[in-house]
Each structure stands twice: as C-alpha cells, then as structure tokens.
Short mmCIF file of C-alpha atoms in Angstrom, two decimals:
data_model
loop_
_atom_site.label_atom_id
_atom_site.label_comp_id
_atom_site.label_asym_id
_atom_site.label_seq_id
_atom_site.Cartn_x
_atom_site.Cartn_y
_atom_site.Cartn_z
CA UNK A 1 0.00 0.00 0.00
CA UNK A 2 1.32 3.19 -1.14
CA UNK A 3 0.08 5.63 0.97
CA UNK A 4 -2.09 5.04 3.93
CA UNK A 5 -4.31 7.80 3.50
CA UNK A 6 -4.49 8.66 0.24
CA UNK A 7 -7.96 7.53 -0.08
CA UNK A 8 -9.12 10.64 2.50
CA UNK A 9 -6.25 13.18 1.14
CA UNK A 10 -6.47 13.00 -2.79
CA UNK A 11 -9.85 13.38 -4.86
CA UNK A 12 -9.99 11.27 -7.93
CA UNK A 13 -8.03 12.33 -10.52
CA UNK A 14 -9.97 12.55 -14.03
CA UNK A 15 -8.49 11.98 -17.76
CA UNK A 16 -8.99 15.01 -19.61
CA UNK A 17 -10.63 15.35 -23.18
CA UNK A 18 -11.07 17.78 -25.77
CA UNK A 19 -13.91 20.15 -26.25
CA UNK A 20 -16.94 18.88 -27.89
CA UNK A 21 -16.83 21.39 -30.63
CA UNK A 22 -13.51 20.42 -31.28
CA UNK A 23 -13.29 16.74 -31.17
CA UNK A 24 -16.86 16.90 -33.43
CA UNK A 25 -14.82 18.03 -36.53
CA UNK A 26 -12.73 14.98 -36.92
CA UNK A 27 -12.77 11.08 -35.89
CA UNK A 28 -9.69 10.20 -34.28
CA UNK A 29 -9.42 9.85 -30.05
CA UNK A 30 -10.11 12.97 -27.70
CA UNK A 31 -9.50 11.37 -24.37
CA UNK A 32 -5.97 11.56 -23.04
CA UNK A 33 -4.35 9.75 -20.31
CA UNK A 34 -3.08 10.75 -17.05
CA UNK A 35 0.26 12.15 -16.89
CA UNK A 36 2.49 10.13 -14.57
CA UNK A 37 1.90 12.60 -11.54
CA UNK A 38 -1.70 12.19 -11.34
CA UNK A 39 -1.63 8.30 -12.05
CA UNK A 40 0.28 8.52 -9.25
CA UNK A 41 -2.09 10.25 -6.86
CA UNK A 42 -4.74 8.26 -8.38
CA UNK A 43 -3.10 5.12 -7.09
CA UNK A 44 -2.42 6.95 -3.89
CA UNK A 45 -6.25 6.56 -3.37
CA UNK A 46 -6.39 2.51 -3.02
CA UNK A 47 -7.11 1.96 0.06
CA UNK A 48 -5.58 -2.02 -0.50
CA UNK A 49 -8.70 -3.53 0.84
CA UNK A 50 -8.70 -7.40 2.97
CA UNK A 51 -10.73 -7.88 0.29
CA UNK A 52 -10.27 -6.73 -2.99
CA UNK A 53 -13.73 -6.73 -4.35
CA UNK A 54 -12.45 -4.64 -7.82
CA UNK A 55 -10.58 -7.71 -8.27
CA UNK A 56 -13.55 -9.74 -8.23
CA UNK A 57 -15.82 -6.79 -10.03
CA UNK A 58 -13.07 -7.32 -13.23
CA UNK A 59 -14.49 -9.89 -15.71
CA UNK A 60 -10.76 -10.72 -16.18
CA UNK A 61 -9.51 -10.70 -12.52
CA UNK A 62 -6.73 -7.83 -12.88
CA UNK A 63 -4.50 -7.58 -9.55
CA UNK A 64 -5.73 -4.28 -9.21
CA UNK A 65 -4.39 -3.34 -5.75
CA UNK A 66 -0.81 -4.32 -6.73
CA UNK A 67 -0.58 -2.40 -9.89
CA UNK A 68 -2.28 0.64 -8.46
CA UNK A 69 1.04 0.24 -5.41
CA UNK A 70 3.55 0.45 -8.73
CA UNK A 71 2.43 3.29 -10.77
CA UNK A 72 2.59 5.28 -7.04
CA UNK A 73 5.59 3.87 -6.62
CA UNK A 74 6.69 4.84 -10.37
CA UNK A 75 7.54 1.47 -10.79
CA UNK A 76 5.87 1.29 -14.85
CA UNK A 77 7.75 -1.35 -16.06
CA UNK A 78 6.43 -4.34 -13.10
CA UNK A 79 2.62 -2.55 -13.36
CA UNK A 80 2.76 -3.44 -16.84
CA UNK A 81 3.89 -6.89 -16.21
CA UNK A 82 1.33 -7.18 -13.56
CA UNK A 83 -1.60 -5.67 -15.91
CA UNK A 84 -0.48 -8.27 -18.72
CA UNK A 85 -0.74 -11.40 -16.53
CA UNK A 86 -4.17 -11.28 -16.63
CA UNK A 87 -5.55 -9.08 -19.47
CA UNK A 88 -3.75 -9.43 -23.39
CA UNK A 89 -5.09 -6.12 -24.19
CA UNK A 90 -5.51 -3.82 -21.84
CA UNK A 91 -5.26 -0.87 -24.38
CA UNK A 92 -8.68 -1.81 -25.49
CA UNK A 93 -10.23 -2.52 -22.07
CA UNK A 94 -8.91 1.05 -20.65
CA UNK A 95 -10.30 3.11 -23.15
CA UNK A 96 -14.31 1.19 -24.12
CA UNK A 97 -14.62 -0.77 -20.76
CA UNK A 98 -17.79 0.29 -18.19
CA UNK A 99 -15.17 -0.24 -15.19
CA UNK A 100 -17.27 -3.01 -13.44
CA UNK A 101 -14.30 -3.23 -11.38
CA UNK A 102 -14.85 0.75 -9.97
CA UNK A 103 -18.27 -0.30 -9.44
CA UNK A 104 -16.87 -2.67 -7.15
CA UNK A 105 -14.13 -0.44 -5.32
CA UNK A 106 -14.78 -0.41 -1.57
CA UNK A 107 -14.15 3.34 -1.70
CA UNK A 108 -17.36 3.79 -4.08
CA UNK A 109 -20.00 3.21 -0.33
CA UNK A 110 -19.33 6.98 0.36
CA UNK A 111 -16.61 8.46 -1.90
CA UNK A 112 -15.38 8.93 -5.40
CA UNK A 113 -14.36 4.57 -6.38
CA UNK A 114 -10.52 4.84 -7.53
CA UNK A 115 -9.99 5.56 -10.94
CA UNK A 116 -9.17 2.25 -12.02
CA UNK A 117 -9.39 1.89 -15.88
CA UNK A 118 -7.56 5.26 -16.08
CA UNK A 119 -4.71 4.00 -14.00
CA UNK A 120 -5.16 0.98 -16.57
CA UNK A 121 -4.71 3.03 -19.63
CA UNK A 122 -1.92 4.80 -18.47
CA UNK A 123 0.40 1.62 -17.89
CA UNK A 124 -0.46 0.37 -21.35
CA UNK A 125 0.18 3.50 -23.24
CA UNK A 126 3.42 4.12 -21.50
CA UNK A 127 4.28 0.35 -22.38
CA UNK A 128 4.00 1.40 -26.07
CA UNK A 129 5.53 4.17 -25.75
CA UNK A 130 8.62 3.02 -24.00
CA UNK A 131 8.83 0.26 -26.00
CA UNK A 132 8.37 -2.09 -23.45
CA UNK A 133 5.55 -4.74 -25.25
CA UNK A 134 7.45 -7.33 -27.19
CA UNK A 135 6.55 -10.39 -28.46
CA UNK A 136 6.60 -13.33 -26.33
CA UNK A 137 7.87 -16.45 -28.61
CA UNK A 138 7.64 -19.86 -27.83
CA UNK A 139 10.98 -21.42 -26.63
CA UNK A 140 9.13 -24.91 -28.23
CA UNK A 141 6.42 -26.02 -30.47
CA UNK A 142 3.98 -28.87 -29.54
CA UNK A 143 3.23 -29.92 -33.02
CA UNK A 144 -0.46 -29.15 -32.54
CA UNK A 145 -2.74 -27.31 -34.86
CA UNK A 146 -5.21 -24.95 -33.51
CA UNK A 147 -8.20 -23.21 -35.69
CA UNK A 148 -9.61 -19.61 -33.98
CA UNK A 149 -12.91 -18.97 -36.43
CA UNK A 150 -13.89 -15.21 -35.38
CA UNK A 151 -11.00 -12.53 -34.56
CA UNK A 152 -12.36 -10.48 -32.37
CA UNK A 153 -11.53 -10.07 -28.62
CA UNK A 154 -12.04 -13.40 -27.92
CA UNK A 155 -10.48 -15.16 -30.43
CA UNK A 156 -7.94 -12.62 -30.50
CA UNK A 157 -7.14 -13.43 -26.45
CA UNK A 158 -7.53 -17.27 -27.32
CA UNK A 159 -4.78 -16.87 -30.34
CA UNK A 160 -2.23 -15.12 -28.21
CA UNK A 161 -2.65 -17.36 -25.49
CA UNK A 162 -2.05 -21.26 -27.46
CA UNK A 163 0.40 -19.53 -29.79
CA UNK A 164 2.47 -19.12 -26.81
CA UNK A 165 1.74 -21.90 -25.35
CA UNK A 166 3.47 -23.19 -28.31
CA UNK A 167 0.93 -23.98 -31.03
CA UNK A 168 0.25 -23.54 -34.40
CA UNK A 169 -2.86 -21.30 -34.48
CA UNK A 170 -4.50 -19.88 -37.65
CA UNK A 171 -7.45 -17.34 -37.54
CA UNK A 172 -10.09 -17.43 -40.04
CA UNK A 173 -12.10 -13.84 -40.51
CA UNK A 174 -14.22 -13.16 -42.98
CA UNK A 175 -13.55 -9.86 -43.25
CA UNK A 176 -10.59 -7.73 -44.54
CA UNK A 177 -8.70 -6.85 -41.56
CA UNK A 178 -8.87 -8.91 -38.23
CA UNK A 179 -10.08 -7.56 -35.21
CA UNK A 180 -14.38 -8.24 -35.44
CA UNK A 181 -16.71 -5.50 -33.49
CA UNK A 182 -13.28 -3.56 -31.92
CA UNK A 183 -12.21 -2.50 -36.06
CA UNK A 184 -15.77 -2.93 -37.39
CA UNK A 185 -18.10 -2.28 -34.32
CA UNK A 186 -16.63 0.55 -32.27
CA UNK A 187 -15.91 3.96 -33.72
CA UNK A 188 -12.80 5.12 -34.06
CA UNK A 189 -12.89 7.91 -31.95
CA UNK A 190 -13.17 5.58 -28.83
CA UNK A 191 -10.95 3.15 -29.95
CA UNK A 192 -8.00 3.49 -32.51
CA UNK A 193 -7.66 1.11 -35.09
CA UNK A 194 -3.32 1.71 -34.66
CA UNK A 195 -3.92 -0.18 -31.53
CA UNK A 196 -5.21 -3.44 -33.09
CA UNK A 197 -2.29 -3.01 -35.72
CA UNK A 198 0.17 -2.76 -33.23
CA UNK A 199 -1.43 -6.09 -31.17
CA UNK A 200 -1.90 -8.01 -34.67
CA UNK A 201 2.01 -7.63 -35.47
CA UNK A 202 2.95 -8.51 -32.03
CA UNK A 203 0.92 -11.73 -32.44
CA UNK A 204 2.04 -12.60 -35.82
CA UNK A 205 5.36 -12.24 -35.00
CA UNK A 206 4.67 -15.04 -31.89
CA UNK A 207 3.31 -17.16 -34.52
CA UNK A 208 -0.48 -16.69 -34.97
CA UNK A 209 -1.09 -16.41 -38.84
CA UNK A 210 -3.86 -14.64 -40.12
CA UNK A 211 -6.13 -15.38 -43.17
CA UNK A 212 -9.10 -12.79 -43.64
CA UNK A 213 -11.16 -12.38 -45.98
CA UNK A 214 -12.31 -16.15 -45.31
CA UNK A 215 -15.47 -17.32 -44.71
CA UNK A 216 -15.92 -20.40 -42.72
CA UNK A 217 -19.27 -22.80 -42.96
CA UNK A 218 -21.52 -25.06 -45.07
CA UNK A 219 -20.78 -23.56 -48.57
CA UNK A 220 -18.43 -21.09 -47.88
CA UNK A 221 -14.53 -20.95 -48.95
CA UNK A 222 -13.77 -22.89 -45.99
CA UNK A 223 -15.88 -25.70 -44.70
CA UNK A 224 -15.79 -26.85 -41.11
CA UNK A 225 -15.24 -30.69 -42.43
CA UNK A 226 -11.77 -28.96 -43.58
CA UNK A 227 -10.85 -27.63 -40.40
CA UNK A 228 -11.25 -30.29 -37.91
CA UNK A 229 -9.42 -32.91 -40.67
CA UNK A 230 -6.61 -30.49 -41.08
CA UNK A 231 -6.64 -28.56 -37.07
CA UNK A 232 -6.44 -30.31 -33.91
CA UNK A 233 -8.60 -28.46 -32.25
CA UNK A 234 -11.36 -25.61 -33.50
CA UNK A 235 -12.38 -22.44 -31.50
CA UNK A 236 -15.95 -20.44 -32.36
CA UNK A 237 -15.32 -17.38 -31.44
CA UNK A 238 -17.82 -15.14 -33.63
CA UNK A 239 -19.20 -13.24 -31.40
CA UNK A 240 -23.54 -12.54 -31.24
CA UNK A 241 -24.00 -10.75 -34.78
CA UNK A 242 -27.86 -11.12 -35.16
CA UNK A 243 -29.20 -7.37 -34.39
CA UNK A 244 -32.29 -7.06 -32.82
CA UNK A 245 -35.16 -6.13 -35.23
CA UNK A 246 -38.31 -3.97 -34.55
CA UNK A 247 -40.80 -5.82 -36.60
CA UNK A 248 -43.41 -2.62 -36.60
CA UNK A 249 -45.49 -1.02 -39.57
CA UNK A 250 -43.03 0.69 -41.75
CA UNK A 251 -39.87 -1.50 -40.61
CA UNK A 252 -39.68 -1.64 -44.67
CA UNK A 253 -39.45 2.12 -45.48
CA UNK A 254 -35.89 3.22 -46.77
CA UNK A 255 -33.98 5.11 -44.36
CA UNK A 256 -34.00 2.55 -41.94
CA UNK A 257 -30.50 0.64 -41.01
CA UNK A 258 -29.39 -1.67 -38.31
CA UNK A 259 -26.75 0.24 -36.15
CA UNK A 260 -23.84 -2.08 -36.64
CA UNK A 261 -24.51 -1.53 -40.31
CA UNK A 262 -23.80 2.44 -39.84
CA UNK A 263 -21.06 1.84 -37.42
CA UNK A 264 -18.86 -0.37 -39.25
CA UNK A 265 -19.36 1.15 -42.74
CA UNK A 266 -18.23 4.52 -41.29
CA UNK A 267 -15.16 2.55 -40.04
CA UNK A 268 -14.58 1.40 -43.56
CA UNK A 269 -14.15 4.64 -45.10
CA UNK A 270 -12.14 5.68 -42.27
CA UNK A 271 -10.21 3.23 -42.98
CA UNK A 272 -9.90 3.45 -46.83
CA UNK A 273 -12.01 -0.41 -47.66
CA UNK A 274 -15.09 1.52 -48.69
CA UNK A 275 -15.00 4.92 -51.10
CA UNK A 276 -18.25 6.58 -49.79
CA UNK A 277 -21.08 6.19 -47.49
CA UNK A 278 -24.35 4.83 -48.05
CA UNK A 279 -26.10 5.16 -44.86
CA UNK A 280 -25.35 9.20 -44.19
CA UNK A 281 -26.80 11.17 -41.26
CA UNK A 282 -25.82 14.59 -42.88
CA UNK A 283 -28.93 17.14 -42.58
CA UNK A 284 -30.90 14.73 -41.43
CA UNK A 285 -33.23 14.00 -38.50
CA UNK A 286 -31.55 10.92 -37.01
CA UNK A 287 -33.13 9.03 -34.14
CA UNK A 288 -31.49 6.08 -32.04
CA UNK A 289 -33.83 3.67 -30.87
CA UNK A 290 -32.02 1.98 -27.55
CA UNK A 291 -30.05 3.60 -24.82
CA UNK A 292 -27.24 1.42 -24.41
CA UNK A 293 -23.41 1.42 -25.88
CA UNK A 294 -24.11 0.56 -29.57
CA UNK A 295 -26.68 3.98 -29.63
CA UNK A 296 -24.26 6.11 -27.87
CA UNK A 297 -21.85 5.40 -30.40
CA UNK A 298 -24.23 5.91 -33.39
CA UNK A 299 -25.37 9.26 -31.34
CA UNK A 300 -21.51 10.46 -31.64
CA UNK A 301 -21.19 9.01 -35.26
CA UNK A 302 -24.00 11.08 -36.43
CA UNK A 303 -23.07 14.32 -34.87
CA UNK A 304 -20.02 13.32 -36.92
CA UNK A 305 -21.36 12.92 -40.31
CA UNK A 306 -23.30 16.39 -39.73
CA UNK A 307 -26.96 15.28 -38.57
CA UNK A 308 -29.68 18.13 -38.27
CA UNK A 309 -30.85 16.98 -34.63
CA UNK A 310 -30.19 13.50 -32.77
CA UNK A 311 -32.70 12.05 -30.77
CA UNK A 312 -32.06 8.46 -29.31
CA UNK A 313 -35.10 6.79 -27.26
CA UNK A 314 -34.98 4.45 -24.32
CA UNK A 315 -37.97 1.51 -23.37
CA UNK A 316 -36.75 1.35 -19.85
CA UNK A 317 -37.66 4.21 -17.64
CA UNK A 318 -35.06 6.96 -16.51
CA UNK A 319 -32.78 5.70 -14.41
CA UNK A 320 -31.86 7.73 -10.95
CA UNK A 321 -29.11 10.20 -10.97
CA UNK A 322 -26.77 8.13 -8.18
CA UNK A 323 -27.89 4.48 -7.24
CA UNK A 324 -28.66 3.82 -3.53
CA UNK A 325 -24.79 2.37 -3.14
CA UNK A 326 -25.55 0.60 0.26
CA UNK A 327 -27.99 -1.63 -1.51
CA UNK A 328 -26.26 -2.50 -4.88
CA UNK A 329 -22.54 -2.63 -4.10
CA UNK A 330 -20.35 -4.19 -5.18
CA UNK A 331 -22.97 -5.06 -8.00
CA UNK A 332 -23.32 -3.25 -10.76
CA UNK A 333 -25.37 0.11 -9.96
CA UNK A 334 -27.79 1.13 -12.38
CA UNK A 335 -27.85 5.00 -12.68
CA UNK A 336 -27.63 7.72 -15.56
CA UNK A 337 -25.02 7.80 -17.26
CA UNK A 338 -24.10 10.19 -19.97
CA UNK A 339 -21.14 9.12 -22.25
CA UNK A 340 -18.97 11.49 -24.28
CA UNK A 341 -21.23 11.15 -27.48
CA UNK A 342 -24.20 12.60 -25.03
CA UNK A 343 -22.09 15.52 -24.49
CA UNK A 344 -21.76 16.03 -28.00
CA UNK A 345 -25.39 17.21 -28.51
CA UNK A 346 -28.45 14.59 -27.95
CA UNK A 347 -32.57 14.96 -26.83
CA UNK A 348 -32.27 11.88 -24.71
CA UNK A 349 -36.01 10.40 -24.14
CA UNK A 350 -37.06 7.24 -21.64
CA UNK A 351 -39.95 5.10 -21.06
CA UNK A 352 -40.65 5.00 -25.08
CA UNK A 353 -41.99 2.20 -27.13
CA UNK A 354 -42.33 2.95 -31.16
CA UNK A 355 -45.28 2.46 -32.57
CA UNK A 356 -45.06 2.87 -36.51
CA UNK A 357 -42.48 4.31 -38.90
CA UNK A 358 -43.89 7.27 -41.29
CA UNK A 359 -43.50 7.20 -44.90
CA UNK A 360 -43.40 10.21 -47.09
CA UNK A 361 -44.86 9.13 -50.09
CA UNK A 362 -41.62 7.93 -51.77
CA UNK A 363 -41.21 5.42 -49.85
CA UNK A 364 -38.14 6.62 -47.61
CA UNK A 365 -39.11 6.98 -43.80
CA UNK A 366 -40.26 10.47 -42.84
CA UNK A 367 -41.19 10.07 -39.45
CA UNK A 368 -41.30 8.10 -35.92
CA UNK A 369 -44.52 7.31 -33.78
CA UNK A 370 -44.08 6.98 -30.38
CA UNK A 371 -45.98 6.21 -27.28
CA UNK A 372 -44.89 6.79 -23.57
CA UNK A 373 -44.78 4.19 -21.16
CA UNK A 374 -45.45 3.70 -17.32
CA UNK A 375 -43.52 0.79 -15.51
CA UNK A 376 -45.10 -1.37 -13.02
CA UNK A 377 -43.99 -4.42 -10.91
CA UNK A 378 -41.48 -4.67 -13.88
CA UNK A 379 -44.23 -4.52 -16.39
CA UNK A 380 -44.71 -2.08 -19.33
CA UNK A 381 -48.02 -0.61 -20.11
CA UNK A 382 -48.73 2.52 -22.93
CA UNK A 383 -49.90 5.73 -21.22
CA UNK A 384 -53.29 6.58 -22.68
CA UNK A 385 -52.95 9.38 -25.23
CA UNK A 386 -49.83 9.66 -24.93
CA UNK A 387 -48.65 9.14 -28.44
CA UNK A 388 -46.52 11.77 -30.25
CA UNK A 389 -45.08 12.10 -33.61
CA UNK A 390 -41.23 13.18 -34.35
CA UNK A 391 -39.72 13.75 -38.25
CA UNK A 392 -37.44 11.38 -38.86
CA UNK A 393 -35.11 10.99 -41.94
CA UNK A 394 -32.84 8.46 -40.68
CA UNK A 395 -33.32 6.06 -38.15
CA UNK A 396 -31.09 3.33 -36.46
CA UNK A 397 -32.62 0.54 -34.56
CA UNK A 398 -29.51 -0.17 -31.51
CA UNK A 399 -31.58 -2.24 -29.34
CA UNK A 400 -28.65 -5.37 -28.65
CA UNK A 401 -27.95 -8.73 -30.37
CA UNK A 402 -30.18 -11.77 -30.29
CA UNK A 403 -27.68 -14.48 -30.89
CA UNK A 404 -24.61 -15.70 -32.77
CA UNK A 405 -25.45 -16.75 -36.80
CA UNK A 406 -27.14 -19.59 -36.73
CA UNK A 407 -25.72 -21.37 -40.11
CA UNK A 408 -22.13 -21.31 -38.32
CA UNK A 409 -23.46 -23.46 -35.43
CA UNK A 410 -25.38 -25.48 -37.22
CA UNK A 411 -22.27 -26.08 -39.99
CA UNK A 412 -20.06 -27.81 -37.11
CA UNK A 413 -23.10 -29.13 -35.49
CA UNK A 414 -22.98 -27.79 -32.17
CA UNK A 415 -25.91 -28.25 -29.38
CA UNK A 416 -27.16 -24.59 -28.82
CA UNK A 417 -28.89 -23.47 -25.84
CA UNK A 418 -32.42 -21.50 -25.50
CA UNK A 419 -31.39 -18.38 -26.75
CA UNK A 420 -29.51 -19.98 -29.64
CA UNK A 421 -25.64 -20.07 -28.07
CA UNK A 422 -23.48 -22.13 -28.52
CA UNK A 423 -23.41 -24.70 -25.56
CA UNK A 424 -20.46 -24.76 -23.67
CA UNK A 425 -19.83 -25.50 -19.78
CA UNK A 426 -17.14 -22.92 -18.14
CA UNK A 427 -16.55 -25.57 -15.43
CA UNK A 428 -15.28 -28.78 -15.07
CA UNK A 429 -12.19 -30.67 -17.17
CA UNK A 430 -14.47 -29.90 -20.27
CA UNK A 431 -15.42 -26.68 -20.20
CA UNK A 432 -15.89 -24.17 -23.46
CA UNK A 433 -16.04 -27.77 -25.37
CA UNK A 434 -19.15 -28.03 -27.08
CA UNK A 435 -21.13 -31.16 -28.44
CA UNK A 436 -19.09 -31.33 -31.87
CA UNK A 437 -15.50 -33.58 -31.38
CA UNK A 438 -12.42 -30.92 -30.80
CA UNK A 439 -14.55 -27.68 -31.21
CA UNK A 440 -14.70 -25.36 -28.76
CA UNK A 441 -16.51 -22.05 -28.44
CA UNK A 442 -15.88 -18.41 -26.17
CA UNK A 443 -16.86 -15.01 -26.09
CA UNK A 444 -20.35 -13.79 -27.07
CA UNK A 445 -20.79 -16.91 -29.57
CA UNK A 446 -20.69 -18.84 -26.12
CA UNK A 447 -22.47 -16.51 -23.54
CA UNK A 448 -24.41 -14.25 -25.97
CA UNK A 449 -23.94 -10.29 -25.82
CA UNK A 450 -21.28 -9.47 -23.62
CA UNK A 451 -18.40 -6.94 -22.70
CA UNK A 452 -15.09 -7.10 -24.56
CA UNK A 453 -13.63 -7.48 -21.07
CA UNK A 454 -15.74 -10.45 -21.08
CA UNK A 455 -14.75 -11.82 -24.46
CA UNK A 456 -10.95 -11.32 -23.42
CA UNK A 457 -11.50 -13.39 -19.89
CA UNK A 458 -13.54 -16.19 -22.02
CA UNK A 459 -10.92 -16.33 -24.68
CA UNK A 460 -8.44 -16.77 -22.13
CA UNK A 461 -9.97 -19.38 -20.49
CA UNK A 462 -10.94 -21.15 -23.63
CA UNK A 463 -7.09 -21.84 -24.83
CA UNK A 464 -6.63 -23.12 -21.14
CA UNK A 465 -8.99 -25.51 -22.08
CA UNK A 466 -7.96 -26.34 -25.32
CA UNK A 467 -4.26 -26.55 -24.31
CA UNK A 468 -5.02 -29.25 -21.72
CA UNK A 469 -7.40 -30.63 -24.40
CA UNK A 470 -4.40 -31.36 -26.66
CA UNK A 471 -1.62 -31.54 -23.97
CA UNK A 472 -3.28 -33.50 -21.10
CA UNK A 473 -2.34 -30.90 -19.10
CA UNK A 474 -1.87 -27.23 -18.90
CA UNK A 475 0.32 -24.27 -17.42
CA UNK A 476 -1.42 -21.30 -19.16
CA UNK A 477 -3.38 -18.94 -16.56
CA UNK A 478 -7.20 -18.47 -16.36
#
C-alpha cells in the first residue's frame, strides 16, 4: 500500500478530453491519459482492501491493488507486467470498458471509487511508448494445430494465449482486416484502429497467422469438415451478430438501417475499404432507438457525419441520478449515465416504445410514432394518449444482439442453448467444449452479448482448455 491515507487526502483524478466542438470536426481519439503525476495520486487513493472486491468486479480478474502500489511507486515497467498477466489487451479494455471493477471499489459506499481503468490506460500506453511490449515467442512447439474462427476479442485473447503456449494457431475472418466488433463495431474515436495493428504484429510475430477475408461454414470458402481434418482443435469465437429487429409497420421504409450496419461502414471509409457512405446522417433527423453502448456510439457518429438533430429513445424508464450504493454494491449500480457522445449534442427520451415508422410518399421513412410508457412491478403498459409524432429521416434501430449466426453453429453441429448459443460448460475438465469432437466455443458466440472485457476473460480461459485438451495438461493462466 502506497500511501495510507491517500484515499481521505487525494480526490480522484480525471483523464482530460477535448472540447466537444472540437473533437466533433474529426474522428480520431479525444480522451488523453493521465500524466504520470496524477496516475500517481490516483493510485495513492487505493485503500488495499482485505478484500479486494475490484478484483472480483473485473471480468478478467486484474490484480488491481498491486498495480495501483507500482504506478505510485513509479515502478511502470512491473505494473505493466502485472496488468499483462491477466488481461492481453488492456489498451482496449482502458479506453471502451464500463469499469465493473470501480463499481466494485470499496471506496465507491461513500466516496469517489478509484480511478481504475484510467490507471489501466496509463500503464499500457506508456508500455508502447517506452517500448516495453514485445513479443513473447515460444521457446518450443507442440506440433499441434489450432483453428480460432472469429477474430475479435475473444479469439484474438484465445490466439495469443495457445500460440504461446506453443501452437500452431490460424485465424479465419471473414472480413478484410482482423479484429471483429473492436475495427468494425466501435468507432474510431473511442478506440483506434493503430492499436489493433500494433497487437496483430505482435501476435504474428509469436506465430499466430492470419487469413481474412475467409469465410468459414456449409458452402463457404472454408468448410468446417476442412478444419477439424486439417486442425487439432477448432475455436468459435464469432461473437452474437444477429441485431435485434423492430418488426413494426413501416420496418420496410428506406432510411431505416441496423446500427452495426452504420457503425462499421463509417469505419470502412475511415479506414480506406469503402469509397463513400451509403447510410449518411448529414442534414438529417436521425433518431437512435435503444439507450445502451451501440446507440451512444451511433449518437456520436451522427453528430459526426453532420446530422440536423439527434434524438435516441430508451424503453426502460429513466434511471436515478446516483444508485442507492448501500444496496447494490459491489454489483453493478444502475444510474444515468451520460457518455462522451451525449455531451456532444443529444434529446435523450425514456420510457418509449415505437409504434409505426412514417412514410413520405416515396417510400423513404419520414417520421417516428411513439408512445410513452409507465412501468409497473417490472411490467410495461402505454400511457393513454400519450402518443406523439417526431420527423425522422434516418433512423437506427440499436436495441442489442439476439444471438450468434445460426448457419455457423449449425455447420459444425454444435448443441445450442435457449437463446440460440453455442453450448459450452465454463466448469469442469471440459469446459468451453461443445457437443461437436475438438470444437470449442468463447466469447459472445458462447455466452451471448457481452463486454469485450468479457470476451478477453472467455478467450483466455478457452485456450486453457484447449491446451489441456491437446496436452493433457496445462500451465497457461485463467
């Protein structure tokens, strides 16, 4: 423990970002990390708990306390060791993660919880910087053959993992460049694209080889009868890609998108794959229906592209300005929460269900009905004339994911569970296997729509399991 009480003496230090009418104008990231002085106050503030409950709040079980003890001691180079025993990519996790684990800090019941995923961020981006991340090769190879089908976080962490454990692992993606919802998904103003570049070299130079552009399943340029006769062992790793739809009158008027579809074609251009943009919010009346991550991101996207007005719409009621912490810690508090897109300019409703989709005579959607909602016992009912009208020229339905694509499941004929999963067990000596010989499955195709944090821990744990799958035993951490 650092300092004994920093926890009383030192407020929470906060990562700075750049204006909103600034950072609007262009699409790279606006949030900088702490210099070393206040990363050191800010892990002043842990208090080093009996009980680390952050530990236990973090998906991937970072040894919070003890890195938080380095960066106030200045000690950088062991705080990044310590961050990197448990987490592969902690540059991803400290700039898009919720911070379950500061939901969990003891310091949260009556103060300010430490500033955890900042301290987080900090260690990583100084590892870069200093040159301190290097490939960790193999000093042997096993001779086994591992297939990771999805490269997103989970695969991703699964890759890194049996590569150095000393397989052979190839990952299949179907799409140009590897890296699933983190390059396609999630704009590029909360998360760099350099940063996957930089994690994708370090992993092809331990070994992993990549092949996008591949499709994998029943009738595709890769079949799953070729994988498990030519790999030892196959991971599913996805993710949940089936957006919920809002089946509603006028669901078939143009002007209507899926949000992953404006997301990830905005990423394209970005990134120089696609020449223009289909799907524009430029002048238009754009409204978000769903409150969560995915709409905050299209909110920010939009004021990006130059929309008229945003409006994004919640069904769940308003949540309350600070949760009644006695009660919910060291759970996961619900309470309003207003991300950086928010800031950028937003009407934020709640307690809305839509009712139709307007059409303005062409065919293109022209406007959203609404009606407002009252919440009882946990059950919705529509407020009697209560229904209102709003133009809409663009609108993006960001209401979550039902379930990994079916077809892939089905291809390596894998039992799925009642929301359409993939069935694995995370206990036992089999766990993340699934009913199909040698094929395994993590992240959201396993669990259904999750946190990357959560992808990373699964993927981890995964090529645990499919190293003592192959090896009869394993040394590679959980």
């Amino acid at each position: 423990m650092g300092k004994i009480t920093g926890f009383l003496d030192i407020p929470r230090q906060y990562e700075t970002s750049d204006p909103p009418i600034q950072r609007k104008r262009h699409w790279h990231e606006f949030t900088h990390h702490l210099d070393d002085n206040a990363a050191k106050l800010q892990g002043a503030r842990c208090m080093d708990c009996g009980v680390p409950f952050c530990q236990n709040g973090c998906p991937v079980n970072n040894i919070i306390p003890d890195f938080n003890d380095l960066v106030y001691r200045q000690d950088w180079r062991h705080a990044l060791d310590v961050l990197h025993s448990t987490n592969n990519f902690p540059e991803f996790t400290g700039r898009i993660c919720p911070a379950p684990c500061e939901a969990a800090c003891t310091l949260t019941i009556n103060s300010d919880a430490v500033g955890i995923k900042s301290i987080e961020h900090k260690i990583i981006d100084k590892g870069w910087e200093e040159g301190w991340v290097h490939p960790q090769i193999p000093t042997h190879k096993t001779g086994h053959r591992v297939a990771i089908v999805g490269s997103g976080p989970s695969g991703l962490a699964a890759a890194q993992q049996l590569a150095r454990a000393g397989h052979e692992v190839t990952v299949f993606e179907k799409n140009e460049r590897a890296g699933g919802l983190l390059r396609y998904g999630i704009p590029d103003f909360k998360l760099g694209k350099r940063l996957i570049d930089q994690r994708i070299t370090q992993m092809s130079e331990e070994g992993v080889c990549f092949q996008t552009g591949t499709q994998v399943g029943a009738g595709q340029s890769v079949c799953p009868e070729q994988l498990q006769r030519a790999f030892d062992a196959v991971v599913l790793t996805g993710g949940a890609e089936i957006p919920r739809d809002l089946p509603i009158p006028g669901r078939n008027l143009a002007g209507i998108y899926f949000a992953m579809d404006f997301l990830s074609q905005q990423n394209r251009v970005n990134a120089g794959e696609l020449a223009k943009i289909s799907i524009h919010a430029a002048d238009k009346h754009v409204v978000v229906t769903g409150g969560g991550d995915t709409g905050s991101d299209c909110v920010g996207t939009a004021n990006r592209q130059g929309a008229k007005t945003v409006t994004q719409f919640e069904l769940l009621a308003r949540p309350p300005e600070c949760e009644d912490k006695p009660l919910v810690w060291p759970y996961w508090p619900i309470r309003m929460r207003t991300s950086s897109s928010h800031e950028e300019g937003c009407q934020r409703d709640w307690s809305v269900a839509t009712k139709h989709f307007g059409d303005d005579g062409t065919g293109k959607v022209a406007n959203l009905t609404g009606v407002r909602l009252n919440w009882e016992h946990g059950k919705m009912c529509e407020i009697p004339h209560s229904q209102f009208e709003i133009p809409a020229g663009l609108i993006l339905l960001a209401m979550g994911f039902v379930s990994p694509r079916q077809e892939l499941l089905d291809a390596f004929g894998v039992d799925k569970d009642a929301r359409g999963n993939a069935r694995a067990s995370t206990e036992g000596l089999d766990c993340y296997h699934t009913s199909s010989h040698k094929v395994f499955a993590a992240g959201d195709m396993r669990r259904g729509q999750s946190l990357v944090v959560w992808a990373i821990r699964e993927g981890r744990q995964c090529a645990r399991a499919v190293d003592a799958f192959l090896m009869g035993r394993t040394n590679l951490p959980r």
